[in-house]
Short mmCIF file of C-alpha atoms in Angstrom, two decimals:
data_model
loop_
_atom_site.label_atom_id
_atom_site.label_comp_id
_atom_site.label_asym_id
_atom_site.label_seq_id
_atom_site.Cartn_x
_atom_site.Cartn_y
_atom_site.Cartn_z
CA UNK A 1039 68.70 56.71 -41.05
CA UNK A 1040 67.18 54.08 -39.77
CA UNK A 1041 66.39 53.79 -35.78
CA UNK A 1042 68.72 51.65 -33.68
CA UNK A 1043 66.78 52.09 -30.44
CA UNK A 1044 62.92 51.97 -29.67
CA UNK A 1045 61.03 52.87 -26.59
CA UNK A 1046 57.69 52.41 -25.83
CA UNK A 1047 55.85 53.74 -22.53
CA UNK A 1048 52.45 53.22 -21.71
CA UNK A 1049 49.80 53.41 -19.01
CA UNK A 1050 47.71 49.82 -19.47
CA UNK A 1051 45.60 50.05 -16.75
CA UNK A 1052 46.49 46.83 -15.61
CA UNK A 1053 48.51 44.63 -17.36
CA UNK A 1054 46.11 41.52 -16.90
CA UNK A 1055 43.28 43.69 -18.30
CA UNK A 1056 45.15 44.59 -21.03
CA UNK A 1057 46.50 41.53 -22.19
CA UNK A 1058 42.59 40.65 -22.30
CA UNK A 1059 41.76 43.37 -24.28
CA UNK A 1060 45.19 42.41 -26.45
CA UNK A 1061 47.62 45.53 -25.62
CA UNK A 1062 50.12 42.51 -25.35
CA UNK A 1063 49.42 41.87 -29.25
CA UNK A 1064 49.37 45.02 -30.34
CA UNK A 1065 52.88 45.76 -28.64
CA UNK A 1066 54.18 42.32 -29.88
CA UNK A 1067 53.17 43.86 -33.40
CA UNK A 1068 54.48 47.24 -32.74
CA UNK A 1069 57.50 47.80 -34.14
CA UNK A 1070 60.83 45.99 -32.57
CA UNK A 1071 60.52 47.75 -29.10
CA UNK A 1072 63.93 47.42 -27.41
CA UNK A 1073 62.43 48.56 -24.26
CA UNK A 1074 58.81 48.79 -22.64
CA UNK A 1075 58.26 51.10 -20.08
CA UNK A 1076 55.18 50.20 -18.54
CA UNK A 1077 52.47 52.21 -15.89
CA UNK A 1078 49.58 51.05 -13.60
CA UNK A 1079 50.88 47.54 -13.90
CA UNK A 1080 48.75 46.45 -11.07
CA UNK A 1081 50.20 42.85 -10.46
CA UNK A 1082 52.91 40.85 -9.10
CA UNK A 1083 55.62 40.45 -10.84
CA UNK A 1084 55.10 36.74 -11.72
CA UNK A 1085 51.56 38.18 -12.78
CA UNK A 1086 53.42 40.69 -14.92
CA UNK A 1087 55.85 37.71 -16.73
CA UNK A 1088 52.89 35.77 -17.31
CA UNK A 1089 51.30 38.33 -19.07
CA UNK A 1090 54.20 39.56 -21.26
CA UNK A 1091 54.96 36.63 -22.00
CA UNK A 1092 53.79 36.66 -25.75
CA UNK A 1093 56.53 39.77 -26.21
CA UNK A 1094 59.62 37.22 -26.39
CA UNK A 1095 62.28 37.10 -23.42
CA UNK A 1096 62.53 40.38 -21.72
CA UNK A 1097 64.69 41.73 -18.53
CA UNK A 1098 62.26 43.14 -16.00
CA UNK A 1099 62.38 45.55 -13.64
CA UNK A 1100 59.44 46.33 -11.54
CA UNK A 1101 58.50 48.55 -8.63
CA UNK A 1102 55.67 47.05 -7.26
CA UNK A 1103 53.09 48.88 -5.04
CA UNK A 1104 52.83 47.89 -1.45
CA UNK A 1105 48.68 47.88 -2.28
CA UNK A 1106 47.87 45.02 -3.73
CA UNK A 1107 45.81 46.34 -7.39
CA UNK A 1108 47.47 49.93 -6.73
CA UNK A 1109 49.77 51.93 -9.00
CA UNK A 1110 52.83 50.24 -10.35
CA UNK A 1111 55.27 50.44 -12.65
CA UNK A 1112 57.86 48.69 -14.96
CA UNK A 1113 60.81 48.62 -17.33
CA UNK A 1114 61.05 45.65 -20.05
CA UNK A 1115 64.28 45.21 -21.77
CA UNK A 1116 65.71 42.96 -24.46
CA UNK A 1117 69.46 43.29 -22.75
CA UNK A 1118 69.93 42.97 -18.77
CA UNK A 1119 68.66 45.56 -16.25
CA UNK A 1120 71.38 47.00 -14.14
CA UNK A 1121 71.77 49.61 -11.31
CA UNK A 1122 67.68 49.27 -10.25
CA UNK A 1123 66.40 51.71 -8.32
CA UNK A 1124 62.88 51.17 -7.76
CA UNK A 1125 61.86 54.28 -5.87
CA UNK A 1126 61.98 58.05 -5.62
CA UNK A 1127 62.38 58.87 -2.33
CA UNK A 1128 61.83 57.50 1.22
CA UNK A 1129 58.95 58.89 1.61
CA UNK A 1130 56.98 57.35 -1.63
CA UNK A 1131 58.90 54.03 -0.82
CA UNK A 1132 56.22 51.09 -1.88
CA UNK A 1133 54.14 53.16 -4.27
CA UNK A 1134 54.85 52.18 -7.26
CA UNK A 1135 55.41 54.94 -9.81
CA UNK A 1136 59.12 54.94 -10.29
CA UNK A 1137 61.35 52.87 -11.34
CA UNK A 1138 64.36 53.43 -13.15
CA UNK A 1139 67.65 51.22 -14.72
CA UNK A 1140 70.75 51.05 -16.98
CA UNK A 1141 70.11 49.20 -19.51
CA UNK A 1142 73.07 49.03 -22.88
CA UNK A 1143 72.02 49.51 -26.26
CA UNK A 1144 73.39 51.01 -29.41
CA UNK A 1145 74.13 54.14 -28.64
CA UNK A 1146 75.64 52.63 -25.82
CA UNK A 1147 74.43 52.73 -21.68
CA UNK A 1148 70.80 54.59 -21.48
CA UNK A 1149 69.52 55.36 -18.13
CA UNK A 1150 65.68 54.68 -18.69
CA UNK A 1151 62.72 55.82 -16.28
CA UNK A 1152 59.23 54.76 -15.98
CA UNK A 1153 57.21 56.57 -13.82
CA UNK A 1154 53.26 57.51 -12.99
CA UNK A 1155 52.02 60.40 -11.06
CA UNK A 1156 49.02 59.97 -9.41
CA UNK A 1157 45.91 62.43 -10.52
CA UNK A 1158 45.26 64.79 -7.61
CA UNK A 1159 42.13 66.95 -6.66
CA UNK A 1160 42.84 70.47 -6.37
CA UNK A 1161 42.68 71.87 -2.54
CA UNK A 1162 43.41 68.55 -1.23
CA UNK A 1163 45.69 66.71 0.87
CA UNK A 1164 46.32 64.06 -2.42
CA UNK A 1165 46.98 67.32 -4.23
CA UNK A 1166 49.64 68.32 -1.64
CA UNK A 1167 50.82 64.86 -2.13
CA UNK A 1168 51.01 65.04 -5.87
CA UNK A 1169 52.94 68.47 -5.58
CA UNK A 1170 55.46 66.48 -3.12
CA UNK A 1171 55.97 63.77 -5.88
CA UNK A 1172 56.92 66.12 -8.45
CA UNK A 1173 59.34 68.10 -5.95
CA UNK A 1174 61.19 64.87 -5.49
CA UNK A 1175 60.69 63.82 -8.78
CA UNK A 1176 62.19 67.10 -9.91
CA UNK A 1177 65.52 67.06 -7.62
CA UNK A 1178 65.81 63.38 -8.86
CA UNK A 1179 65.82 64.66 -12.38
CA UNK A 1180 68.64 66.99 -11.99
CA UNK A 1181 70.91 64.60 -10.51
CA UNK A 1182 70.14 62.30 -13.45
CA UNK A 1183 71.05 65.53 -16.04
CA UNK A 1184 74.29 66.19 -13.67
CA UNK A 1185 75.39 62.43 -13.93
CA UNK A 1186 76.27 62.43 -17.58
CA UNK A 1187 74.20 59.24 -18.86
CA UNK A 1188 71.84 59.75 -21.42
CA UNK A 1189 68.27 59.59 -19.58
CA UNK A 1190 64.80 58.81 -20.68
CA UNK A 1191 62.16 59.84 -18.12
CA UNK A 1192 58.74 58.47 -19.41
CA UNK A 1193 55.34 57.84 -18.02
CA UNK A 1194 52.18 59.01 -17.43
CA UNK A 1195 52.30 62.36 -15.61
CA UNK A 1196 48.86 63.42 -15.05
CA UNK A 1197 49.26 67.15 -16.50
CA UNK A 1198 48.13 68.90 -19.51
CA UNK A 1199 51.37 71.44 -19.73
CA UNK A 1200 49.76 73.81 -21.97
CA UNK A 1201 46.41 74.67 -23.71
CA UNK A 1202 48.13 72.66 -26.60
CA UNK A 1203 47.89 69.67 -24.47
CA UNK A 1204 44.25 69.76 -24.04
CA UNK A 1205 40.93 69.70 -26.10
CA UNK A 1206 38.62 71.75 -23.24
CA UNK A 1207 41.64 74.02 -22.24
CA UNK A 1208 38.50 76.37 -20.66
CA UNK A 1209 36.47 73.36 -19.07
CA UNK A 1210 39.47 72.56 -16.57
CA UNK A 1211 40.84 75.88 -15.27
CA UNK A 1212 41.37 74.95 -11.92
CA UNK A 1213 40.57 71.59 -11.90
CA UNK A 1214 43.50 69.10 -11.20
CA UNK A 1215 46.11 68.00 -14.10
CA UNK A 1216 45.16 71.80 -15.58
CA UNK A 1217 46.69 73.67 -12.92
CA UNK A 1218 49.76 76.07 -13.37
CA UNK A 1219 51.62 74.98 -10.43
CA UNK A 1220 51.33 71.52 -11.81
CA UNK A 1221 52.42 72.95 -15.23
CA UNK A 1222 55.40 74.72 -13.93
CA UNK A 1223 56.86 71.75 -12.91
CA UNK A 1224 57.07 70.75 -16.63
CA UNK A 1225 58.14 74.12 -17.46
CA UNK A 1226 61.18 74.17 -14.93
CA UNK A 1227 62.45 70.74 -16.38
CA UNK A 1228 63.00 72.43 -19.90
CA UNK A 1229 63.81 75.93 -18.93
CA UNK A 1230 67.42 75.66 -19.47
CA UNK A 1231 67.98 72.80 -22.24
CA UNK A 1232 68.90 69.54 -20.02
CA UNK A 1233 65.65 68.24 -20.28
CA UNK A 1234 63.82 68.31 -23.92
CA UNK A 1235 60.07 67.33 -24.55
CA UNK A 1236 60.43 64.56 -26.91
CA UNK A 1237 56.81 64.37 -28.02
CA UNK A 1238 56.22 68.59 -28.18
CA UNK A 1239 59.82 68.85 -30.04
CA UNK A 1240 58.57 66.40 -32.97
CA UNK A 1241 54.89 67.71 -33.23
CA UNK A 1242 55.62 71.10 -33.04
CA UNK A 1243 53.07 73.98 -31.74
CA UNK A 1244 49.73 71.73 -32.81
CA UNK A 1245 47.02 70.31 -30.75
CA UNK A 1246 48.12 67.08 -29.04
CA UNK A 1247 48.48 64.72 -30.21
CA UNK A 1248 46.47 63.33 -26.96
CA UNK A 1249 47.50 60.34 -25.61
CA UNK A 1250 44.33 60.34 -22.76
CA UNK A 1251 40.53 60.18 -23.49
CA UNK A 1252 37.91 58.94 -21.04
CA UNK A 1253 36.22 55.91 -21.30
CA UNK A 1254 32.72 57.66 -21.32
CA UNK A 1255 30.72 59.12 -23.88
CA UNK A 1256 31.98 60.23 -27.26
CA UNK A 1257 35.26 61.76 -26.32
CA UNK A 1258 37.40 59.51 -28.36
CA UNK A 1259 35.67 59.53 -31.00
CA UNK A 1260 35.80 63.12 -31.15
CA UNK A 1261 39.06 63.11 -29.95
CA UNK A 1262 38.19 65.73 -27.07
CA UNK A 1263 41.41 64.49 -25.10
CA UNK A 1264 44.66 65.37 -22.84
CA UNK A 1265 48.63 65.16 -23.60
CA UNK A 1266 49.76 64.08 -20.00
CA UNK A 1267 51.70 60.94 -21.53
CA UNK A 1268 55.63 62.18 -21.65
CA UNK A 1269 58.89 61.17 -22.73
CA UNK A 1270 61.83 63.76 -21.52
CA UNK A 1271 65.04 63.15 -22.93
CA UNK A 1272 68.56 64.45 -21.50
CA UNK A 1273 69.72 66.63 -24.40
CA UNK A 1274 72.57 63.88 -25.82
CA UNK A 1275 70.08 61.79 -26.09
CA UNK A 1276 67.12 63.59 -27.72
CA UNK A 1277 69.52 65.12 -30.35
CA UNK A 1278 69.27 61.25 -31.55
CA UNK A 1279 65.50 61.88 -31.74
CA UNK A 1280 64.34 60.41 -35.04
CA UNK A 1281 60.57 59.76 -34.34
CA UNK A 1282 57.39 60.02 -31.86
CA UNK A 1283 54.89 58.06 -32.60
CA UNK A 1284 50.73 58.32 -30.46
CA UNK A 1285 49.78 54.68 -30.76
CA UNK A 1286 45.89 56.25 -30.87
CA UNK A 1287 43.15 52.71 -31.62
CA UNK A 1288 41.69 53.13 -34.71
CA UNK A 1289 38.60 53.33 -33.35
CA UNK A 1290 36.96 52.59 -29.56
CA UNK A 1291 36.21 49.27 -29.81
CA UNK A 1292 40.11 48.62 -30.22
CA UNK A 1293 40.99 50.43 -27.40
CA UNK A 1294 43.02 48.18 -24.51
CA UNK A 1295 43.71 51.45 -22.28
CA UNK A 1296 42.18 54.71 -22.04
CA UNK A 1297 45.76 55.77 -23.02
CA UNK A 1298 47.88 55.35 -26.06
CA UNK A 1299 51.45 54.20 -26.15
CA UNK A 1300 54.12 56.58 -27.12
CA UNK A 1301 56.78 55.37 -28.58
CA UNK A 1302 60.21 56.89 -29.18
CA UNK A 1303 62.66 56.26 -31.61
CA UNK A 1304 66.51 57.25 -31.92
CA UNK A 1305 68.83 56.68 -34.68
#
């Protein structure tokens, strides 16, 4: 059956730097995206339209980060944006990793979340603060799965979830994105069935795919990398699942982010 709805999230490390580096080609060339969900935007939104502009006409909504060249994030959709919310809670008000909209497609109105949590440092106070995201993040999520709307939650959340997730499971213990109270969070979401992982239910119990590998050395290449890219689905909507694709560059000179883009697809 062939998909009727596409979703692509990404981190680009700033959209301007990634249109240089053409991440706005390769997503013009990826597949019929219906919507973009988009992290680490880093610009304006003018900025942002500018540099989208070679995806075609696209409804934007954007939660912009207070700090200029900090954080942000964004939703791109071919049909209007409604019901914008474009932040967590009060208390993460003008940071720039959530945003969230109805948009109507066909399998009718999709609530659709883009979000980024920030990497911590374990035993610190932007640890604690990490920890407080994810507490709101998670009460946020279980009004979404109480409202009745098929949700999509995706973004870049900064956590391996299991030793499945991660190349050098044994290098990290302890070290932030590898730590079990991080990695309960995940678990809680999809302990009782209103939250599915879309990416872990189509790969199955493998390694990865990653969707994160540093910059430096030769990690890439030997693909010594991190799962901490996510798309949750409410369960109506991920029993539409038909694919997940890992948007990995074919090799590093390609790369335009040190992430891939995931991209979902329902039928």
């Amino acid at each position: 059956m062939a998909a009727v709805l596409a979703v692509c999230s990404v981190n680009v490390n700033g959209i301007r730097a990634a249109h240089r580096r053409g991440g706005i080609d390769w997503l013009a060339r990826g597949g019929g995206h219906d919507v973009v969900l988009l992290q680490e935007v880093r610009a304006s939104t003018p900025q942002l339209q500018e540099a989208t502009a070679g995806l075609g006409e696209f409804h934007v909504a954007h939660a912009e980060a207070t700090a200029a060249g900090r954080s942000g994030v964004a939703i791109l959709s071919r049909t209007p944006v409604r019901d914008v919310r474009e932040t967590l809670a009060e208390p993460f008000a003008g940071s720039g990793r959530w945003v969230e909209a109805t948009v109507d497609t066909e399998l009718g109105p999709v609530r659709m979340v883009s979000v980024y949590v920030h990497t911590g440092e374990a035993d610190s106070p932007r640890q604690d603060e990490k920890y407080a995201f994810l507490e709101a993040m998670t009460e946020r999520m279980a009004e979404l799965a109480d409202a009745g709307v098929p949700t999509l939650v995706a973004g870049d959340l900064n956590i391996a979830h299991t030793a499945r997730d991660i190349r050098n499971a044994k290098g990290n213990v302890g070290k932030a994105g590898y730590l079990p109270a991080e990695q309960e969070y995940l678990s809680r979401w999809t302990a009782d069935g209103c939250w599915v992982d879309l990416g872990r239910a189509h790969a199955g119990d493998v390694d990865g795919p990653y969707t994160w590998w540093t910059w430096r050395g030769q990690a890439f290449d030997r693909d010594v990398g991190w799962r901490i890219d996510y798309a949750f689905a409410t369960a109506d909507l991920a029993q539409r699942l038909a694919a997940v694709e890992v948007g990995r560059a074919p090799s590093y000179a390609e790369r335009w982010s040190d992430h891939a883009p995931v991209t979902v697809r329902f039928s």
